[in-house]
Short mmCIF file of C-alpha atoms in Angstrom, two decimals:
data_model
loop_
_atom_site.label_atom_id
_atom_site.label_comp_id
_atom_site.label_asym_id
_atom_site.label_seq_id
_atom_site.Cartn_x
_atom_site.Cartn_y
_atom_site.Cartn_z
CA UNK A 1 0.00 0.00 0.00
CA UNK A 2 2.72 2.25 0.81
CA UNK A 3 3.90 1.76 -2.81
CA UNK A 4 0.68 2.90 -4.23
CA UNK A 5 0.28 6.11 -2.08
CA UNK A 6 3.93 7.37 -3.03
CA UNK A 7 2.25 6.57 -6.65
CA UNK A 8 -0.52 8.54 -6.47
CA UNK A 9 1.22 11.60 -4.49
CA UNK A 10 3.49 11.79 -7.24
CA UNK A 11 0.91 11.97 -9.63
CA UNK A 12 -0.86 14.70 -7.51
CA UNK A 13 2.30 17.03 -7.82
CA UNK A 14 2.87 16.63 -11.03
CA UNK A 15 -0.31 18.15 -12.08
CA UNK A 16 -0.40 20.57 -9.18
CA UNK A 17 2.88 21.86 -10.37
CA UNK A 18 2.18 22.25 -14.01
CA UNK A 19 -1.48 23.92 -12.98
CA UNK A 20 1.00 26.62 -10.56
CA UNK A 21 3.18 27.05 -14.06
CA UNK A 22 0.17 26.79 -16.64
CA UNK A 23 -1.76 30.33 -14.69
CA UNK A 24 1.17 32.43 -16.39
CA UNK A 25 2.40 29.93 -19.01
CA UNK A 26 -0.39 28.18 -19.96
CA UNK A 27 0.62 27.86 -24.10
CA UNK A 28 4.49 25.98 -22.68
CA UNK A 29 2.68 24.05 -20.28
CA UNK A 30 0.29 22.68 -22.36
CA UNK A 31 2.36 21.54 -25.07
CA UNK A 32 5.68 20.64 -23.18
CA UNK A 33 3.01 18.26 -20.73
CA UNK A 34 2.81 16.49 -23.69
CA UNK A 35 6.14 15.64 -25.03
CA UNK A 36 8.60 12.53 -24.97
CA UNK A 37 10.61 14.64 -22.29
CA UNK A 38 7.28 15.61 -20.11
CA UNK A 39 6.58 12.08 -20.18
CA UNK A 40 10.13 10.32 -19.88
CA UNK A 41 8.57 8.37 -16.31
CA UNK A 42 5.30 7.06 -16.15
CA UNK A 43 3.55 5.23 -13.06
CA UNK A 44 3.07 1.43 -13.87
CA UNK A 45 -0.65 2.22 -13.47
CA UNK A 46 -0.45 5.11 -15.70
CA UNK A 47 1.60 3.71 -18.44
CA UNK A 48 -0.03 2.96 -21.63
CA UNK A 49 2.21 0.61 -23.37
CA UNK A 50 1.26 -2.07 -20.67
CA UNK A 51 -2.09 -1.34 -20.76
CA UNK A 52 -1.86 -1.73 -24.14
CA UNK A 53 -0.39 -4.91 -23.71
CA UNK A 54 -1.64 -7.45 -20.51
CA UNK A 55 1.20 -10.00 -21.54
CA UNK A 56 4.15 -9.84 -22.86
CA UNK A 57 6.59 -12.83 -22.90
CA UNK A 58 10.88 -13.44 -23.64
CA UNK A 59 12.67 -16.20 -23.19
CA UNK A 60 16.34 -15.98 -22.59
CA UNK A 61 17.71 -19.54 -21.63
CA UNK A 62 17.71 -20.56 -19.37
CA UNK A 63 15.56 -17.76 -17.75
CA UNK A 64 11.85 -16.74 -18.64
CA UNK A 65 10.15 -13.06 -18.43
CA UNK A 66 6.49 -12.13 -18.42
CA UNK A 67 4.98 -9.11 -17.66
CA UNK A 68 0.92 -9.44 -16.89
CA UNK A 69 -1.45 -6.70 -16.32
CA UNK A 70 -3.94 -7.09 -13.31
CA UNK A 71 -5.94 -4.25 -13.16
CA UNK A 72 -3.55 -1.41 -12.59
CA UNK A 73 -0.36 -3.19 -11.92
CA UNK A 74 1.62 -5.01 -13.91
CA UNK A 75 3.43 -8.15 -12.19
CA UNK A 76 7.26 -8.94 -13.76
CA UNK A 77 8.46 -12.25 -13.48
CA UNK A 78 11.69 -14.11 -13.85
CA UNK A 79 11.89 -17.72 -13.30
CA UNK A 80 14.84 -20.27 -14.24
CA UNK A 81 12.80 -22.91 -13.61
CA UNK A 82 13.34 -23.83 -10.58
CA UNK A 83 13.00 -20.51 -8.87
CA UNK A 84 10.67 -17.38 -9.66
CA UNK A 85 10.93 -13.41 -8.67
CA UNK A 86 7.99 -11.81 -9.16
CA UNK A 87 7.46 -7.97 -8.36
CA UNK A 88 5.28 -5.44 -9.16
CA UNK A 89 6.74 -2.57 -11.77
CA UNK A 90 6.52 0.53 -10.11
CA UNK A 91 8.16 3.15 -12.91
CA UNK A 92 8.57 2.99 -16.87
CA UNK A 93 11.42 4.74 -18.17
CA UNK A 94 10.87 6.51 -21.57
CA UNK A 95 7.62 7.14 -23.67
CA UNK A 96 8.54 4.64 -25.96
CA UNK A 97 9.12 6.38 -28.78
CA UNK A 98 11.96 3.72 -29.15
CA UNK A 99 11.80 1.89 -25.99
CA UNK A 100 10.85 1.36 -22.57
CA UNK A 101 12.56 0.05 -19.95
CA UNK A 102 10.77 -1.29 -16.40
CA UNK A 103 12.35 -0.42 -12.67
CA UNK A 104 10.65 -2.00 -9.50
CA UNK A 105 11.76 -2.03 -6.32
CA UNK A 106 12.92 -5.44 -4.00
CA UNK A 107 14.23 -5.45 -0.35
CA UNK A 108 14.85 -1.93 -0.51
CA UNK A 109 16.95 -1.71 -3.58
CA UNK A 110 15.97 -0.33 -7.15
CA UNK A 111 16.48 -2.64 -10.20
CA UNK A 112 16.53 -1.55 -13.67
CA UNK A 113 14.38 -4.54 -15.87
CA UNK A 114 16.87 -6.79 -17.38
CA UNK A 115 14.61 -6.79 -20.85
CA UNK A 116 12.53 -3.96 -22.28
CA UNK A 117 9.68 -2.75 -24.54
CA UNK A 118 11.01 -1.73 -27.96
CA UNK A 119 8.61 -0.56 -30.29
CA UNK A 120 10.24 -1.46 -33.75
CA UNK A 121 9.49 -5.19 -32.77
CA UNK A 122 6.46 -4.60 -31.04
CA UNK A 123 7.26 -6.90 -27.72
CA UNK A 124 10.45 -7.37 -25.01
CA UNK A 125 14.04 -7.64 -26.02
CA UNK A 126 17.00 -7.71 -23.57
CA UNK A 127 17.34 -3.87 -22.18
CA UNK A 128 20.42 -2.07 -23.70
CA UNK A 129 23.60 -3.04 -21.72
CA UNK A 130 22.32 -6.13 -20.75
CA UNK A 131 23.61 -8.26 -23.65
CA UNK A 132 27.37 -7.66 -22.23
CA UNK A 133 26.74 -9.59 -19.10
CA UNK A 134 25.86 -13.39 -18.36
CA UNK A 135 23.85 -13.02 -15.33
CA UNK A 136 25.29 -14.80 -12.32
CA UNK A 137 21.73 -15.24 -10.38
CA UNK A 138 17.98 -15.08 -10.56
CA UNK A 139 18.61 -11.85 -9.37
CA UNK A 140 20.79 -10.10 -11.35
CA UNK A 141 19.02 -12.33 -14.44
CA UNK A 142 15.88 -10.14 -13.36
CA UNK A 143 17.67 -6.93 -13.56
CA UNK A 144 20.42 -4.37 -12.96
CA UNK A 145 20.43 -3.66 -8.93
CA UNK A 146 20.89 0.16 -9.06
CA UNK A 147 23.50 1.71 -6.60
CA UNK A 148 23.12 4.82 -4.27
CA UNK A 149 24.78 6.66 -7.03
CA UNK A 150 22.67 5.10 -9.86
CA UNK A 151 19.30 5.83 -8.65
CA UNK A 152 19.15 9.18 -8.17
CA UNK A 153 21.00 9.43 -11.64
CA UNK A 154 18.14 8.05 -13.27
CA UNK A 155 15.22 8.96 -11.82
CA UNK A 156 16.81 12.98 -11.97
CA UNK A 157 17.00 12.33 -15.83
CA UNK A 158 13.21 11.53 -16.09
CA UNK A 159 11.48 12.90 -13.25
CA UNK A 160 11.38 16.30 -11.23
CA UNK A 161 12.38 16.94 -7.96
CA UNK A 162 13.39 13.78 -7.89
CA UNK A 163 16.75 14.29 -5.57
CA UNK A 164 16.82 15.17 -2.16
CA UNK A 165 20.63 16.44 -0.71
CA UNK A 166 22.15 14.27 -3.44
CA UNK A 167 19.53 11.26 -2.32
CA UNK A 168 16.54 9.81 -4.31
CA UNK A 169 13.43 10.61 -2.62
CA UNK A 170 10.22 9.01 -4.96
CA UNK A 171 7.90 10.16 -2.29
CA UNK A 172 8.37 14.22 -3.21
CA UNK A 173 9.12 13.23 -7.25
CA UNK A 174 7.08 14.77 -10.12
CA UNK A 175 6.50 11.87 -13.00
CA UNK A 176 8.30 13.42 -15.95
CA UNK A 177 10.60 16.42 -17.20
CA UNK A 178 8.54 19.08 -15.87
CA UNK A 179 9.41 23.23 -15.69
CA UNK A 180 10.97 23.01 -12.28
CA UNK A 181 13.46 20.18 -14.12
CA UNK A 182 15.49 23.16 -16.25
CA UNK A 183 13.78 26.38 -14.40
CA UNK A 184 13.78 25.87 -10.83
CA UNK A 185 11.23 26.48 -7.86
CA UNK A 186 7.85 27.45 -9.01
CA UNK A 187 6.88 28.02 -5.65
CA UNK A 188 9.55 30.54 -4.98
CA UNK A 189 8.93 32.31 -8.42
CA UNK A 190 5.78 32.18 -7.18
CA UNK A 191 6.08 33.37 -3.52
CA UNK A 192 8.09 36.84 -4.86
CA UNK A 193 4.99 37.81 -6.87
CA UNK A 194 2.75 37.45 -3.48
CA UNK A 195 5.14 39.37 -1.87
CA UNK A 196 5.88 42.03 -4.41
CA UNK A 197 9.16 41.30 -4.22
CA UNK A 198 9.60 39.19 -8.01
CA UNK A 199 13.52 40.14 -8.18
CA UNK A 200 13.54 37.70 -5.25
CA UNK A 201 12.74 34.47 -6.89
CA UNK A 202 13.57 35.31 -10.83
CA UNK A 203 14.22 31.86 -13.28
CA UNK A 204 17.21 31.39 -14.98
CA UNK A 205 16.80 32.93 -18.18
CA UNK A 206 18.11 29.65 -20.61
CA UNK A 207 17.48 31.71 -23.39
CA UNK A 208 20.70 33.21 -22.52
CA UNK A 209 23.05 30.64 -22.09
CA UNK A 210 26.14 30.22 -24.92
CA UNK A 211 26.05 27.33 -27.30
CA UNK A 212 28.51 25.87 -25.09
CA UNK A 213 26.64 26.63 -21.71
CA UNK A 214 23.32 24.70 -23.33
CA UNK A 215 24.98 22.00 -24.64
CA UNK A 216 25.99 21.55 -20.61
CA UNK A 217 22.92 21.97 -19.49
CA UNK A 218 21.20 19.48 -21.71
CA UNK A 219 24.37 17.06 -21.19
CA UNK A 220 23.10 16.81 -17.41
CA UNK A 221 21.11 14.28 -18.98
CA UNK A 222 21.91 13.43 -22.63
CA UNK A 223 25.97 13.30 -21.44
CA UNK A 224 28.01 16.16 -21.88
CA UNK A 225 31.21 16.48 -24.58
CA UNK A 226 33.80 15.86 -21.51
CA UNK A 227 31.77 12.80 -19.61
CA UNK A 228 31.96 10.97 -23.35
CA UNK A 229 35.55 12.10 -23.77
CA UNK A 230 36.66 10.44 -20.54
CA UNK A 231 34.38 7.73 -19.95
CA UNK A 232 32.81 6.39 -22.65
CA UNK A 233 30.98 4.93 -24.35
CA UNK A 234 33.09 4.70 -27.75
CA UNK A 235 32.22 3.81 -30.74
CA UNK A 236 28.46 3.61 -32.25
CA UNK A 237 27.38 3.13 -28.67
CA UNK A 238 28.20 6.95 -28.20
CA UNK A 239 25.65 8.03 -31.44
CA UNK A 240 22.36 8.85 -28.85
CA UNK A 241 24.44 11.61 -26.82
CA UNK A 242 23.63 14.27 -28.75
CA UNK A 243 25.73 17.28 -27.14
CA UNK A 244 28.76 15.30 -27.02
CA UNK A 245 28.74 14.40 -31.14
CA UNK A 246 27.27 18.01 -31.77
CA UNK A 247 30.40 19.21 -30.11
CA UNK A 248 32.56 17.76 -32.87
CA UNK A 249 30.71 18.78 -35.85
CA UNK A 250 32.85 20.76 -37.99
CA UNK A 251 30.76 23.71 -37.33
CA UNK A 252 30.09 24.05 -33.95
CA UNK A 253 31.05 27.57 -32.29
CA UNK A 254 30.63 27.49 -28.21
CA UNK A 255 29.38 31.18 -28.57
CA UNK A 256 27.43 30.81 -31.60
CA UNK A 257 23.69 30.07 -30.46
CA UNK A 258 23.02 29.42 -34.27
CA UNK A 259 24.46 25.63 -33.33
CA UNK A 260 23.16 25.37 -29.76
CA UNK A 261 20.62 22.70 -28.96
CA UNK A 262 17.58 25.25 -28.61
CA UNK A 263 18.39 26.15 -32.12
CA UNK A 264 16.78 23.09 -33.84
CA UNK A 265 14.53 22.09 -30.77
CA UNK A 266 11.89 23.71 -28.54
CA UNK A 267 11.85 22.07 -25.47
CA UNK A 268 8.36 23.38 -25.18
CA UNK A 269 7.05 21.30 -27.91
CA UNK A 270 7.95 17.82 -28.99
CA UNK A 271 10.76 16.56 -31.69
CA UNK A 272 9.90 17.80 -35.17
CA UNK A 273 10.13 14.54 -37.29
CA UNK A 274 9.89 16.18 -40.39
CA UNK A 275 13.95 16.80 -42.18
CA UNK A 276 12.48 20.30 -44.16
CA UNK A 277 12.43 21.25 -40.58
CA UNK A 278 15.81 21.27 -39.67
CA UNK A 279 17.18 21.61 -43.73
CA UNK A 280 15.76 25.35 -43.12
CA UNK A 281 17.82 25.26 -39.93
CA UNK A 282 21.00 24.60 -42.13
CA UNK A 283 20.16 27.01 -44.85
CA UNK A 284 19.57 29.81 -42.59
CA UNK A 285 23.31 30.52 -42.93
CA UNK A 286 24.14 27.67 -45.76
CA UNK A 287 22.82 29.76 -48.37
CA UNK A 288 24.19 32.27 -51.03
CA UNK A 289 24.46 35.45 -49.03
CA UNK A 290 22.98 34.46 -46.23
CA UNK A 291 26.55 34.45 -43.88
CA UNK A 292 29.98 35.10 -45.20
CA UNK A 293 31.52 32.33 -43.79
CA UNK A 294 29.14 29.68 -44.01
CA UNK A 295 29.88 27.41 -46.91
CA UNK A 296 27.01 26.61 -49.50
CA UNK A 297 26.20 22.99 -50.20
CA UNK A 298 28.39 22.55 -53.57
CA UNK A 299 26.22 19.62 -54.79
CA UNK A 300 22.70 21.59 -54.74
CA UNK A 301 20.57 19.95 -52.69
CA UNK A 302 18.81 21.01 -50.12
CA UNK A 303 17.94 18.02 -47.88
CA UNK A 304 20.96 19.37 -45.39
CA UNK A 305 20.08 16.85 -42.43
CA UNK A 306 19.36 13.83 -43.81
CA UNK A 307 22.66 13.68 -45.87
CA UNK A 308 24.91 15.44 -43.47
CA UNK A 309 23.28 14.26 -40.38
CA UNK A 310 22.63 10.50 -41.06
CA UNK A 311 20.26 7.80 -39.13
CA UNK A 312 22.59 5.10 -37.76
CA UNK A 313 21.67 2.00 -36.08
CA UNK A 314 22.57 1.45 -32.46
CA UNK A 315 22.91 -2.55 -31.91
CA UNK A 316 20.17 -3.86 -29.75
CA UNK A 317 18.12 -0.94 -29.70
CA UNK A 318 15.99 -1.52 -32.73
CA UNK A 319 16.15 1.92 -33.32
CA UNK A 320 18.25 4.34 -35.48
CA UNK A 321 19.70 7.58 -34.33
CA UNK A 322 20.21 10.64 -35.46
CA UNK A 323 23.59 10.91 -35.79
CA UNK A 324 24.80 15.03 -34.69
CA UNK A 325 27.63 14.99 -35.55
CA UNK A 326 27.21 16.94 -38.86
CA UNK A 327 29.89 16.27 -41.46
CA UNK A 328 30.11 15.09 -44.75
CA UNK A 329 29.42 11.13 -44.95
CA UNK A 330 31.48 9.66 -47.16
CA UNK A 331 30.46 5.96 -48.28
CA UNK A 332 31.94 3.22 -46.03
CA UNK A 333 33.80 5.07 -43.65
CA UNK A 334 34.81 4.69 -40.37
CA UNK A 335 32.66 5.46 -37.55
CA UNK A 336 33.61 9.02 -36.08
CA UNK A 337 34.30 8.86 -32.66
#
């Protein structure tokens, strides 16, 4: 039971928060409530991939996964055989867009699912990183045990107010990527008007940040140029951290907001899917005239992203990324890092 009211409370905040936010920015609110980002956690109850689907099955020898609705929870279980674990799912990670990957809670530890949702195939593969590891256990075959440095990692990256002094606290979080995520306190932007005093709790205007100070303050969450550098990942497993391949495009400038994140996507409003939307991104400046120093495609064409910008494949994910790392692609050639 306690499980379900930290559920619900959540829940509660979340839309209290956005309804303190939407009385002065209703058109952001409305929209940004809506995107992959706004909805990047979801309860188990709330989460309409397993309503969508009451069973879903994998087999991975010599261990066995279902996931089975029952009203609003969904049970996971892992059994060799022998031996079963069987939990309730408490949070989905990611709209699932791509994918979606299952954490519950046992003996007072978080697990990450060992497999996930992934919507290319339409049912549950083995989560991304798990393919490199032979599980030792039932335990560790039913998922990745998440540290005290883990946790709060993960559920900052998809929730709001998440972290507590540096500690996960689910009891206070908002489900999702919600304005307090990137703006801070709404209740002490808030609390300045009452008291006619609004220098007192003024947001961070991100609108003003450098190229270089955005692609930071996106790569709290989508890795930063320097956390790639040093640790890894390498190789194609680096392609879905945007900021850091951005960062060694050709073109990037860390003063030029032209080639900052915000420049090609509102936060506000979900991923454009459409390439004429970011091709007139390019040809703002790529164009005859347009900027002195901004070369002009010498072939003619004008789909900018898809050519310079290309979808790879990331293996396991049954997804392709857009690589952002803009260059020219030459046939056959290297992946690079």
């Amino acid at each position: 039971m306690k499980s379900v009211a930290t559920l619900c409370i959540a829940l509660f905040a979340a839309t209290h928060l956005n309804a303190q936010c939407a009385s002065c920015h209703k058109p952001q609110v409305a929209t940004q409530s809506k995107t992959s980002m706004g909805r990047a956690l979801e309860s188990a109850a709330e989460c309409e991939i397993l309503r969508q689907h009451p069973e879903l099955k994998f087999q991975n020898e010599p261990y066995s996964y279902r996931l089975v609705r029952q009203g609003d929870t969904t049970l996971y279980s892992v059994t060799d055989g022998k031996e079963t674990i069987s939990v309730p799912i408490a949070w989905a990670f990611g709209l699932g867009a791509a994918g979606q990957t299952y954490v519950f809670e046992r003996n007072g530890t978080w697990f990450e699912s060992r497999v996930s949702y992934f919507r290319a195939i339409d049912k549950l593969d083995l989560t991304l990183g798990a393919r490199s590891a032979q599980p030792a256990n039932l335990e560790e075959a039913a998922g990745r045990a998440m540290n005290s440095k883990d946790a709060p990692e993960c559920f900052n990256c998809h929730a709001t107010n998440a972290v507590s002094h540096g500690q996960l606290d689910v009891s206070h979080l908002q489900a999702g990527i919600l304005c307090e995520r990137c703006h801070g306190s709404a209740e002490t932007h808030l609390g300045s008007f009452r008291t006619s005093q609004p220098s007192l709790g003024g947001m961070r205007k991100l609108s003003s940040l450098t190229s270089e100070d955005m692609s930071v303050f996106c790569g709290q969450c989508h890795r930063t140029w320097a956390q790639i550098a040093s640790d890894g990942p390498f190789g194609i497993n680096n392609v879905r951290f945007q900021p850091y391949r951005l960062t060694n495009s050709r073109c990037y400038d860390p003063a030029d907001n032209r080639i900052s994140c915000t420049a090609c996507h509102d936060p506000h409003a979900d991923v454009a899917r459409s390439p004429s939307v970011y091709d007139a991104k390019c040809q703002a400046c790529h164009t005859a005239g347009r900027h002195a120093s901004a070369k002009v495609c010498p072939v003619g064409k004008s789909d900018c992203s898809s050519c310079h910008m290309p979808k790879l494949e990331l293996p396991g994910s049954h997804n392709r990324f857009t690589d952002h790392q803009i260059r020219i692609v030459k046939a056959n050639e290297k992946y690079p890092n």
